[in-house]
Amino acid sequence: MSLATFNCPYCWGDVPVQASVCSHCTRDLVLFKPLALRLQTLAEEVEQLKGMVQQQALTLNQRQSQIIEEAAQSYAEMQEASPAPAAASATATALKSWFTLFGTVLLTIASIGLCHWVLLFVYDTPPLFLRLLTITLPALTSYLCARRSGLGWLAQLLAALLVSALSVGLMLAITAHIDAVPLWPNNPRDWREVFEYTAAIGLSFFTGYLTHRLMVRWTQQQRNKISLRVLLSRDEAGQFKITEISNQVQSLITATAPLVSAGVALYSGLKAFTSP
């Protein structure tokens, strides 16, 4: 069918637009001719619309592909640029942790020195109160430091040694300045007292870190208490559950470590008052 013809509604043959009778079936087309022409016009419009829809669909697909490529390129660039900020963030976190530890060390030393001066020289209280304070105060500050810094046991151990040595040195300096006595002890009894103070303060500081680790582990994992039933239980092959037993023994050791450290700190701090 061309633009100059239309289809006969009876035989569907091509008939010229000017004709009023079909040349194929000789039927009269006067009544059906306007309708046939209208249908032809609508068919042409439908074909045009279909072409436009196909063109729009093709354009949309091209645009979607372009957007996906741009997003993938942007993501790749972001992934390439992200390691640098991540490394900078890790460095800043590490510096913050070390600053927290250093500040805690200074605060603990200054607090112990201040308490030594106030309790012994201002209020003249019995030395037992100072002993108890040098046991509890480092444990408290160390626990708070472990929560904020997140550093490992080696850093906390070095900090404990530093706190104990400098705190005892500060107390000796305060005593030497106020009482006008030599800085260092001059007899074995005084040296033993110095070592006891040093051990009590250091162990107390490290006990605070161990206590924090114990609480973290109890929060993150729910462990069963060790029992005879678990120790004697066997798997399907008839073997003892070595892995479960070792995990529970490790948990028991982790739980008792702060208690042992705190007990040694208390013994070192109060030994002078319990020995005859």
PDB file of C-alpha atoms in Angstrom, residues 23-207:
ATOM      1  CA  SER A  23     -11.158  -2.404  -9.575  1.00  0.00           C
ATOM      2  CA  HIS A  24     -10.646  -5.910  -8.176  1.00  0.00           C
ATOM      3  CA  CYS A  25     -14.058  -6.885  -6.751  1.00  0.00           C
ATOM      4  CA  THR A  26     -16.165  -4.083  -8.371  1.00  0.00           C
ATOM      5  CA  ARG A  27     -17.754  -3.217  -5.009  1.00  0.00           C
ATOM      6  CA  ASP A  28     -19.002   0.279  -4.241  1.00  0.00           C
ATOM      7  CA  LEU A  29     -16.564   2.117  -1.914  1.00  0.00           C
ATOM      8  CA  VAL A  30     -18.446   5.386  -1.370  1.00  0.00           C
ATOM      9  CA  LEU A  31     -19.467   4.575   2.200  1.00  0.00           C
ATOM     10  CA  PHE A  32     -16.212   2.892   3.280  1.00  0.00           C
ATOM     11  CA  LYS A  33     -13.731   5.148   1.553  1.00  0.00           C
ATOM     12  CA  PRO A  34     -13.549   7.883   4.297  1.00  0.00           C
ATOM     13  CA  LEU A  35     -13.120   5.230   6.991  1.00  0.00           C
ATOM     14  CA  ALA A  36     -10.422   3.431   5.032  1.00  0.00           C
ATOM     15  CA  LEU A  37      -8.501   6.649   4.483  1.00  0.00           C
ATOM     16  CA  ARG A  38      -8.775   7.464   8.210  1.00  0.00           C
ATOM     17  CA  LEU A  39      -7.500   4.027   9.153  1.00  0.00           C
ATOM     18  CA  GLN A  40      -4.602   4.460   6.771  1.00  0.00           C
ATOM     19  CA  THR A  41      -3.691   7.809   8.342  1.00  0.00           C
ATOM     20  CA  LEU A  42      -3.836   6.328  11.851  1.00  0.00           C
ATOM     21  CA  ALA A  43      -1.656   3.413  10.766  1.00  0.00           C
ATOM     22  CA  GLU A  44       0.955   5.804   9.447  1.00  0.00           C
ATOM     23  CA  GLU A  45       0.879   7.783  12.712  1.00  0.00           C
ATOM     24  CA  VAL A  46       1.272   4.561  14.716  1.00  0.00           C
ATOM     25  CA  GLU A  47       4.317   3.631  12.630  1.00  0.00           C
ATOM     26  CA  GLN A  48       5.805   7.060  13.258  1.00  0.00           C
ATOM     27  CA  LEU A  49       5.201   6.729  16.995  1.00  0.00           C
ATOM     28  CA  LYS A  50       6.795   3.294  17.020  1.00  0.00           C
ATOM     29  CA  GLY A  51       9.856   4.719  15.318  1.00  0.00           C
ATOM     30  CA  MET A  52      10.053   7.537  17.878  1.00  0.00           C
ATOM     31  CA  VAL A  53       9.688   5.080  20.783  1.00  0.00           C
ATOM     32  CA  GLN A  54      12.453   2.896  19.395  1.00  0.00           C
ATOM     33  CA  GLN A  55      14.696   5.927  18.977  1.00  0.00           C
ATOM     34  CA  GLN A  56      14.008   7.062  22.551  1.00  0.00           C
ATOM     35  CA  ALA A  57      14.685   3.566  23.878  1.00  0.00           C
ATOM     36  CA  LEU A  58      18.003   3.468  22.030  1.00  0.00           C
ATOM     37  CA  THR A  59      18.946   6.892  23.411  1.00  0.00           C
ATOM     38  CA  LEU A  60      17.953   5.818  26.937  1.00  0.00           C
ATOM     39  CA  ASN A  61      20.075   2.676  26.732  1.00  0.00           C
ATOM     40  CA  GLN A  62      23.052   4.682  25.560  1.00  0.00           C
ATOM     41  CA  ARG A  63      22.546   7.148  28.431  1.00  0.00           C
ATOM     42  CA  GLN A  64      22.295   4.341  30.973  1.00  0.00           C
ATOM     43  CA  SER A  65      25.504   2.784  29.675  1.00  0.00           C
ATOM     44  CA  GLN A  66      27.224   6.157  29.912  1.00  0.00           C
ATOM     45  CA  ILE A  67      26.013   6.676  33.503  1.00  0.00           C
ATOM     46  CA  ILE A  68      27.217   3.195  34.510  1.00  0.00           C
ATOM     47  CA  GLU A  69      30.636   3.813  32.983  1.00  0.00           C
ATOM     48  CA  GLU A  70      30.924   7.184  34.733  1.00  0.00           C
ATOM     49  CA  ALA A  71      29.906   5.637  38.081  1.00  0.00           C
ATOM     50  CA  ALA A  72      32.410   2.797  37.670  1.00  0.00           C
ATOM     51  CA  GLN A  73      35.175   5.252  36.794  1.00  0.00           C
ATOM     52  CA  SER A  74      34.296   7.464  39.753  1.00  0.00           C
ATOM     53  CA  TYR A  75      34.276   4.460  42.114  1.00  0.00           C
ATOM     54  CA  ALA A  76      37.661   3.316  40.792  1.00  0.00           C
ATOM     55  CA  GLU A  77      39.127   6.785  41.312  1.00  0.00           C
ATOM     56  CA  MET A  78      37.684   6.906  44.812  1.00  0.00           C
ATOM     57  CA  GLN A  79      39.153   3.481  45.624  1.00  0.00           C
ATOM     58  CA  GLU A  80      42.559   4.614  44.358  1.00  0.00           C
ATOM     59  CA  ALA A  81      42.411   7.766  46.467  1.00  0.00           C
ATOM     60  CA  SER A  82      41.022   6.104  49.629  1.00  0.00           C
ATOM     61  CA  PRO A  83      44.228   4.387  50.932  1.00  0.00           C
ATOM     62  CA  ALA A  84      45.881   7.715  51.658  1.00  0.00           C
ATOM     63  CA  PRO A  85      43.103   9.025  53.950  1.00  0.00           C
ATOM     64  CA  ALA A  86      42.848   5.581  55.558  1.00  0.00           C
ATOM     65  CA  ALA A  87      46.578   5.588  56.290  1.00  0.00           C
ATOM     66  CA  ALA A  88      46.353   9.143  57.603  1.00  0.00           C
ATOM     67  CA  SER A  89      43.424   8.161  59.815  1.00  0.00           C
ATOM     68  CA  ALA A  90      45.327   5.158  61.181  1.00  0.00           C
ATOM     69  CA  THR A  91      48.338   7.356  61.923  1.00  0.00           C
ATOM     70  CA  ALA A  92      46.163   9.919  63.697  1.00  0.00           C
ATOM     71  CA  THR A  93      44.529   7.177  65.771  1.00  0.00           C
ATOM     72  CA  ALA A  94      47.903   5.745  66.752  1.00  0.00           C
ATOM     73  CA  LEU A  95      49.206   9.183  67.752  1.00  0.00           C
ATOM     74  CA  LYS A  96      46.071   9.828  69.789  1.00  0.00           C
ATOM     75  CA  SER A  97      46.504   6.502  71.591  1.00  0.00           C
ATOM     76  CA  TRP A  98      50.135   7.236  72.467  1.00  0.00           C
ATOM     77  CA  PHE A  99      49.273  10.752  73.622  1.00  0.00           C
ATOM     78  CA  THR A 100      46.565   9.291  75.839  1.00  0.00           C
ATOM     79  CA  LEU A 101      49.022   6.820  77.346  1.00  0.00           C
ATOM     80  CA  PHE A 102      51.653   9.511  77.874  1.00  0.00           C
ATOM     81  CA  GLY A 103      49.131  11.841  79.492  1.00  0.00           C
ATOM     82  CA  THR A 104      47.925   9.044  81.781  1.00  0.00           C
ATOM     83  CA  VAL A 105      51.497   8.319  82.848  1.00  0.00           C
ATOM     84  CA  LEU A 106      52.112  11.962  83.711  1.00  0.00           C
ATOM     85  CA  LEU A 107      48.773  12.270  85.512  1.00  0.00           C
ATOM     86  CA  THR A 108      49.411   9.153  87.589  1.00  0.00           C
ATOM     87  CA  ILE A 109      52.912  10.249  88.592  1.00  0.00           C
ATOM     88  CA  ALA A 110      51.750  13.740  89.513  1.00  0.00           C
ATOM     89  CA  SER A 111      48.772  12.372  91.486  1.00  0.00           C
ATOM     90  CA  ILE A 112      50.932   9.958  93.477  1.00  0.00           C
ATOM     91  CA  GLY A 113      53.450  12.701  94.247  1.00  0.00           C
ATOM     92  CA  LEU A 114      50.690  15.065  95.338  1.00  0.00           C
ATOM     93  CA  CYS A 115      49.068  12.422  97.544  1.00  0.00           C
ATOM     94  CA  HIS A 116      52.468  11.618  99.092  1.00  0.00           C
ATOM     95  CA  TRP A 117      53.003  15.263 100.010  1.00  0.00           C
ATOM     96  CA  VAL A 118      49.452  15.857 101.275  1.00  0.00           C
ATOM     97  CA  LEU A 119      49.066  12.672 103.307  1.00  0.00           C
ATOM     98  CA  LEU A 120      52.508  12.498 104.911  1.00  0.00           C
ATOM     99  CA  PHE A 121      53.569  16.118 105.267  1.00  0.00           C
ATOM    100  CA  VAL A 122      50.350  18.159 105.348  1.00  0.00           C
ATOM    101  CA  TYR A 123      48.014  15.921 107.358  1.00  0.00           C
ATOM    102  CA  ASP A 124      50.623  13.518 108.814  1.00  0.00           C
ATOM    103  CA  THR A 125      48.414  10.466 108.204  1.00  0.00           C
ATOM    104  CA  PRO A 126      49.694   6.913 108.781  1.00  0.00           C
ATOM    105  CA  PRO A 127      51.732   5.478 105.872  1.00  0.00           C
ATOM    106  CA  LEU A 128      49.121   2.751 105.421  1.00  0.00           C
ATOM    107  CA  PHE A 129      46.788   5.216 103.690  1.00  0.00           C
ATOM    108  CA  LEU A 130      49.523   6.145 101.224  1.00  0.00           C
ATOM    109  CA  ARG A 131      50.192   2.471 100.555  1.00  0.00           C
ATOM    110  CA  LEU A 132      46.543   1.824  99.782  1.00  0.00           C
ATOM    111  CA  LEU A 133      46.361   4.887  97.554  1.00  0.00           C
ATOM    112  CA  THR A 134      49.444   3.876  95.577  1.00  0.00           C
ATOM    113  CA  ILE A 135      47.744   0.545  94.895  1.00  0.00           C
ATOM    114  CA  THR A 136      44.284   1.775  93.882  1.00  0.00           C
ATOM    115  CA  LEU A 137      45.109   4.996  92.020  1.00  0.00           C
ATOM    116  CA  PRO A 138      47.408   3.501  89.321  1.00  0.00           C
ATOM    117  CA  ALA A 139      44.921   0.688  88.675  1.00  0.00           C
ATOM    118  CA  LEU A 140      42.115   3.194  88.112  1.00  0.00           C
ATOM    119  CA  THR A 141      44.088   5.458  85.772  1.00  0.00           C
ATOM    120  CA  SER A 142      45.460   2.474  83.848  1.00  0.00           C
ATOM    121  CA  TYR A 143      41.966   1.043  83.366  1.00  0.00           C
ATOM    122  CA  LEU A 144      40.691   4.342  81.978  1.00  0.00           C
ATOM    123  CA  CYS A 145      43.760   4.632  79.742  1.00  0.00           C
ATOM    124  CA  ALA A 146      43.285   1.113  78.366  1.00  0.00           C
ATOM    125  CA  ARG A 147      39.681   1.944  77.456  1.00  0.00           C
ATOM    126  CA  ARG A 148      40.633   5.101  75.550  1.00  0.00           C
ATOM    127  CA  SER A 149      43.991   4.202  73.998  1.00  0.00           C
ATOM    128  CA  GLY A 150      43.495   0.601  72.900  1.00  0.00           C
ATOM    129  CA  LEU A 151      47.248  -0.099  73.011  1.00  0.00           C
ATOM    130  CA  GLY A 152      48.625  -3.587  73.603  1.00  0.00           C
ATOM    131  CA  TRP A 153      50.168  -5.215  76.636  1.00  0.00           C
ATOM    132  CA  LEU A 154      53.753  -4.265  75.756  1.00  0.00           C
ATOM    133  CA  ALA A 155      53.001  -0.535  75.746  1.00  0.00           C
ATOM    134  CA  GLN A 156      51.049  -0.877  78.991  1.00  0.00           C
ATOM    135  CA  LEU A 157      53.902  -2.823  80.589  1.00  0.00           C
ATOM    136  CA  LEU A 158      56.445  -0.162  79.612  1.00  0.00           C
ATOM    137  CA  ALA A 159      54.090   2.492  80.951  1.00  0.00           C
ATOM    138  CA  ALA A 160      53.756   0.563  84.232  1.00  0.00           C
ATOM    139  CA  LEU A 161      57.545   0.403  84.634  1.00  0.00           C
ATOM    140  CA  LEU A 162      57.838   4.108  83.858  1.00  0.00           C
ATOM    141  CA  VAL A 163      55.066   5.067  86.281  1.00  0.00           C
ATOM    142  CA  SER A 164      56.491   2.990  89.114  1.00  0.00           C
ATOM    143  CA  ALA A 165      60.071   4.254  88.718  1.00  0.00           C
ATOM    144  CA  LEU A 166      59.218   7.946  88.277  1.00  0.00           C
ATOM    145  CA  SER A 167      56.552   7.935  91.005  1.00  0.00           C
ATOM    146  CA  VAL A 168      58.945   6.503  93.580  1.00  0.00           C
ATOM    147  CA  GLY A 169      61.632   8.919  92.411  1.00  0.00           C
ATOM    148  CA  LEU A 170      59.219  11.837  92.831  1.00  0.00           C
ATOM    149  CA  MET A 171      58.249  10.689  96.336  1.00  0.00           C
ATOM    150  CA  LEU A 172      61.939  10.385  97.291  1.00  0.00           C
ATOM    151  CA  ALA A 173      62.602  13.875  95.933  1.00  0.00           C
ATOM    152  CA  ILE A 174      59.692  15.356  97.922  1.00  0.00           C
ATOM    153  CA  THR A 175      60.862  13.668 101.112  1.00  0.00           C
ATOM    154  CA  ALA A 176      64.462  14.763 100.551  1.00  0.00           C
ATOM    155  CA  HIS A 177      63.402  18.362  99.913  1.00  0.00           C
ATOM    156  CA  ILE A 178      61.090  18.717 102.920  1.00  0.00           C
ATOM    157  CA  ASP A 179      63.013  16.682 105.509  1.00  0.00           C
ATOM    158  CA  ALA A 180      66.462  17.751 104.240  1.00  0.00           C
ATOM    159  CA  VAL A 181      67.621  14.131 103.948  1.00  0.00           C
ATOM    160  CA  PRO A 182      69.615  12.397 101.197  1.00  0.00           C
ATOM    161  CA  LEU A 183      67.706  11.565  98.047  1.00  0.00           C
ATOM    162  CA  TRP A 184      68.634   7.885  97.986  1.00  0.00           C
ATOM    163  CA  PRO A 185      68.135   5.507 100.919  1.00  0.00           C
ATOM    164  CA  ASN A 186      71.197   4.760 103.009  1.00  0.00           C
ATOM    165  CA  ASN A 187      70.199   1.452 104.611  1.00  0.00           C
ATOM    166  CA  PRO A 188      68.759  -1.902 103.440  1.00  0.00           C
ATOM    167  CA  ARG A 189      65.413  -1.345 105.154  1.00  0.00           C
ATOM    168  CA  ASP A 190      64.759   1.877 103.244  1.00  0.00           C
ATOM    169  CA  TRP A 191      65.864   0.284  99.991  1.00  0.00           C
ATOM    170  CA  ARG A 192      63.447  -2.595 100.555  1.00  0.00           C
ATOM    171  CA  GLU A 193      60.636  -0.101 101.153  1.00  0.00           C
ATOM    172  CA  VAL A 194      61.532   1.672  97.913  1.00  0.00           C
ATOM    173  CA  PHE A 195      61.412  -1.579  95.969  1.00  0.00           C
ATOM    174  CA  GLU A 196      58.090  -2.506  97.573  1.00  0.00           C
ATOM    175  CA  TYR A 197      56.568   0.836  96.582  1.00  0.00           C
ATOM    176  CA  THR A 198      57.933   0.429  93.050  1.00  0.00           C
ATOM    177  CA  ALA A 199      56.543  -3.092  92.670  1.00  0.00           C
ATOM    178  CA  ALA A 200      53.157  -2.153  94.122  1.00  0.00           C
ATOM    179  CA  ILE A 201      52.711   0.846  91.818  1.00  0.00           C
ATOM    180  CA  GLY A 202      53.883  -1.002  88.689  1.00  0.00           C
ATOM    181  CA  LEU A 203      51.785  -4.086  89.324  1.00  0.00           C
ATOM    182  CA  SER A 204      48.767  -1.958  90.161  1.00  0.00           C
ATOM    183  CA  PHE A 205      49.091  -0.021  86.909  1.00  0.00           C
ATOM    184  CA  PHE A 206      49.381  -3.213  84.870  1.00  0.00           C
ATOM    185  CA  THR A 207      46.451  -4.739  86.781  1.00  0.00           C
TER     186      THR A 207
END
